[in-house]
Amino acid sequence: MVKARRTTVATVSAAAILAAVAGCSSGPGTSDSDTSGSGEVVVTCATCQESPTDPFLQYNYEAAQRFNEEFAGDYRIETIENPNAGSGDDRLQYYQRLALADDLPDLFQLNSGEIKAMQETGKLHDFTSSLDADGDWAASFHDQAFDALTGSEGQIWAIPQQRDAIGIYYNSALLEAAGYDQFPETWDDFEDLAAELKQQGKIALALDGDWATKLMWANLIGTQPGGAEFLGEKIVELDDWGDDPTVVQATERLRDWHTEGYVNSDAFSGDFQSAAAPYLTEEAATVPNGPWFVNTNLKTTGAAEGLYENTGYAPAPGWTDDGQGSVIVSGAGWVSGTTDERELEAVDAFVKFMTSEDEVLAQAQETGANPPVQVDATATAAADLEPLATGLIEQAVDLKYSYPHARVHGPAGLDTSWKNLWPAYVKGDMDTDEFLQRLTEDSASSAQ
Amino acid sequence: MSAFTKHRPPRSASRKRRAAAAEPAGPGGQVRDGGRARRRNHRRPAKPVAGTRIPRGMRGPVAVSLLPGLLLFGTFFLVPVFVLVATAFARWGGLDFAWVGLDNYRQMFDDPVFFKAMVNTLFYAAASVFIQVPLGVGVGMVLALRPRGWKALRTIIFIPFVISGAAYALIFSMFYNPRAGLLNNALGALGLPGDRDWLFDTATARWAVAGTFVFVIGFVVVLVMAEIASIPTEMYEAASVDGASTWQQLTRITLPLLRNVIGTAILIRLLVDIGMFDLVYILTAGGPDDATATLALYAYRAYLNGEWGYANAVGSVIIVIGLVLIVTVRRTFRIGERAL
């Protein structure tokens, strides 16, 4: 009896150990069935899951199902449920850990900043050969579509999912009430409008202390001669951004809008909802953001009735007449962590499928994001895309200035440093020299 | 009977009768005392259990049955702690690895942000020790008097403790919102300036963060009430007979007997506070100008920037601070020793 009990205890213990060890052996990139019995190549996708809240993820999911149908028997996308699929502070760390474990998914998405960090791991697939092998496909992309996704030695780490002009949404009813029948074309006019709106008890500009605030910072920098050069190159090279007069002027003007009371007083949380909420409730007259704002905010039940119809979308005003500009971004791109030849074939098939005319138009309809590839005008018209988004991308072609968001080429620590220092600077705890010096140093340093 | 003899109100006569009837009569026809005497007799075995030798035939199965637990303990505690301490002396970003000796610590002690984070962490810990715990002890002692509605009050006071830190932080970010927050609206209604940005003004940010947790006293209240319930009523009765006032009973009996539980509450709060992260991360992300940053958040920033070795050096400092606090509080409050 005692012996039998000992045997049972030993067996249960051994089973528990084996279960624990076995439980530790699987990971996101593990694909035991990379090729199914029928010869179908299976690739894992970490940004193709269903999402009721993220229109980009939901579109990816639906597109992956269409891909599976079209390529049934040859390739199949296997969806990984990934809590870090959407953009967020933890996403980069998540993929860095997987890279360390040599366990990256076959397909996933990263933005330009994350790509910059991930290329250090040496685990990302370079798409250069795929683009070289298919000249028509490579030529279909817009100019500069790969700029933010390219490595220092010309590697192409990602296939862009979108190419958008980012402008400023405005409430035309509030502008009319302030005596403006169109959005101002110069920053001076914008300030006059802001002063008038303040008189009427309205917020001129809704910001958040992070994304939207830096969008306006980029607009104020980029619409000056030499501004685009700073946002594209000097932001990496300079030891002190205060050495660039365009940055100093832009920074002080943006700060002054806060101190003058033109910006919402809760503009420092770093949460875009701080900017969206006053615009959606018609307390604020303007808010900067990309075309996805329409589907994620403007057309939701959180928006005031009739707000969508009253909303216009304009490029950034300029420092001088005819000096308007716009941020142009390629957003997140498709990257791959596989090295297996057959899986890479499937990855190539997938990214070509995702950049096909039908899919980029479907994506534009669902997310509001504009295609990274050139699309036939008739097909675009037939697709009935969001007019606010398409209107700005058409207008952007004729603007004097186009430039990237500060995030695209800025150091990886820019967001954290900005959120930390910007409120203190605006509230007068430091002057412009100290702010820009510290922002430069902290963005590039280790623990900031 | 003084107010404090009400800590354990006597059972009603009917309840006593029911309890007696439920117990079978003992030898000699005496009513048993609910088995307490029997448990007292068997409470302490003749020899302590610790040190008892395991019978030779059972050593193998005992070792095997301990193995899963030891394996899990080693895998999820010992190995991570060892890796943390070891890599604190390395430059490590996941891929690159190089031993750098004390460089991480030199960098840390040269960085003013580290000291800001250290001071903030100690500030939050002090807020807990000097505001939260005394408040919890006071409220616990009052509720132990079982005033009218004490059960409802205890529940209400305990509710914030069970709300997740993230949800709590979001609630307070709305509470402190300068544009539409409840605090500014209330101040405005009182005719006071109602436009302060509590969380993003360096003058108020740290206090605003501390204000979110110092009033979460439910845990301390429950600990104190449980401890008071275990104090024999006879002590208060004897003190009352000897002429001790309510205040004397409070300060000479109750408070000394709460020493263990107060020490435990302080220890738990300190250990929570030195690792404080989620509340600060969600409310302010450490800003403005690091006015609210904690050591844990400082380590997290380093980790986000791929400075894993540096982050682990900060982590090892947090561990050392935790050990010092554990020893200090245990000695100060003689935790674990009998109160009387």
PDB file of C-alpha atoms in Angstrom, chain A residues 125-142 144-147 149-151 154-161 333-335 344-345 347-353 355-356 372-373:
ATOM      1  CA  HIS A 125      13.966  40.132 -43.283  1.00  0.00           C
ATOM      2  CA  ASP A 126      15.290  42.509 -45.943  1.00  0.00           C
ATOM      3  CA  PHE A 127      12.679  42.914 -48.710  1.00  0.00           C
ATOM      4  CA  THR A 128      15.156  44.437 -51.190  1.00  0.00           C
ATOM      5  CA  SER A 129      15.504  41.253 -53.245  1.00  0.00           C
ATOM      6  CA  SER A 130      11.720  40.795 -53.436  1.00  0.00           C
ATOM      7  CA  LEU A 131      11.289  44.342 -54.758  1.00  0.00           C
ATOM      8  CA  ASP A 132      14.216  43.946 -57.166  1.00  0.00           C
ATOM      9  CA  ALA A 133      12.714  40.738 -58.503  1.00  0.00           C
ATOM     10  CA  ASP A 134       9.358  42.331 -59.271  1.00  0.00           C
ATOM     11  CA  GLY A 135       9.956  45.704 -60.882  1.00  0.00           C
ATOM     12  CA  ASP A 136       6.276  46.409 -61.561  1.00  0.00           C
ATOM     13  CA  TRP A 137       5.399  45.878 -57.931  1.00  0.00           C
ATOM     14  CA  ALA A 138       8.293  48.061 -56.768  1.00  0.00           C
ATOM     15  CA  ALA A 139       7.298  50.813 -59.190  1.00  0.00           C
ATOM     16  CA  SER A 140       3.715  50.823 -57.947  1.00  0.00           C
ATOM     17  CA  PHE A 141       4.687  52.462 -54.644  1.00  0.00           C
ATOM     18  CA  HIS A 142       4.523  56.217 -54.170  1.00  0.00           C
ATOM     19  CA  GLN A 144       9.410  58.152 -50.679  1.00  0.00           C
ATOM     20  CA  ALA A 145       7.039  55.408 -49.490  1.00  0.00           C
ATOM     21  CA  PHE A 146      10.029  53.464 -48.137  1.00  0.00           C
ATOM     22  CA  ASP A 147      11.966  56.402 -46.679  1.00  0.00           C
ATOM     23  CA  LEU A 149      11.369  51.960 -43.461  1.00  0.00           C
ATOM     24  CA  THR A 150      14.861  51.766 -44.941  1.00  0.00           C
ATOM     25  CA  GLY A 151      18.056  50.783 -43.111  1.00  0.00           C
ATOM     26  CA  GLY A 154      19.760  50.492 -48.025  1.00  0.00           C
ATOM     27  CA  GLN A 155      17.936  47.517 -46.556  1.00  0.00           C
ATOM     28  CA  ILE A 156      14.174  47.643 -46.890  1.00  0.00           C
ATOM     29  CA  TRP A 157      12.893  46.304 -43.634  1.00  0.00           C
ATOM     30  CA  ALA A 158       9.192  46.771 -44.255  1.00  0.00           C
ATOM     31  CA  ILE A 159       6.508  47.042 -46.894  1.00  0.00           C
ATOM     32  CA  PRO A 160       4.423  50.141 -46.149  1.00  0.00           C
ATOM     33  CA  GLN A 161       0.765  49.692 -45.352  1.00  0.00           C
ATOM     34  CA  GLY A 333       4.832  48.548 -42.330  1.00  0.00           C
ATOM     35  CA  TRP A 334       4.742  44.791 -42.776  1.00  0.00           C
ATOM     36  CA  VAL A 335       7.913  43.106 -41.529  1.00  0.00           C
ATOM     37  CA  LEU A 344       9.408  33.870 -47.337  1.00  0.00           C
ATOM     38  CA  GLU A 345       7.600  32.951 -50.549  1.00  0.00           C
ATOM     39  CA  VAL A 347       5.321  36.312 -46.951  1.00  0.00           C
ATOM     40  CA  ASP A 348       6.040  37.866 -50.358  1.00  0.00           C
ATOM     41  CA  ALA A 349       2.705  36.623 -51.654  1.00  0.00           C
ATOM     42  CA  PHE A 350       0.963  38.144 -48.654  1.00  0.00           C
ATOM     43  CA  VAL A 351       2.562  41.597 -48.816  1.00  0.00           C
ATOM     44  CA  LYS A 352       1.907  41.748 -52.568  1.00  0.00           C
ATOM     45  CA  PHE A 353      -1.694  40.767 -51.891  1.00  0.00           C
ATOM     46  CA  THR A 355      -0.617  46.139 -51.599  1.00  0.00           C
ATOM     47  CA  SER A 356      -2.823  45.105 -54.503  1.00  0.00           C
ATOM     48  CA  PRO A 372       0.981  53.351 -50.244  1.00  0.00           C
ATOM     49  CA  VAL A 373       0.749  52.458 -53.934  1.00  0.00           C
TER      50      VAL A 373
END
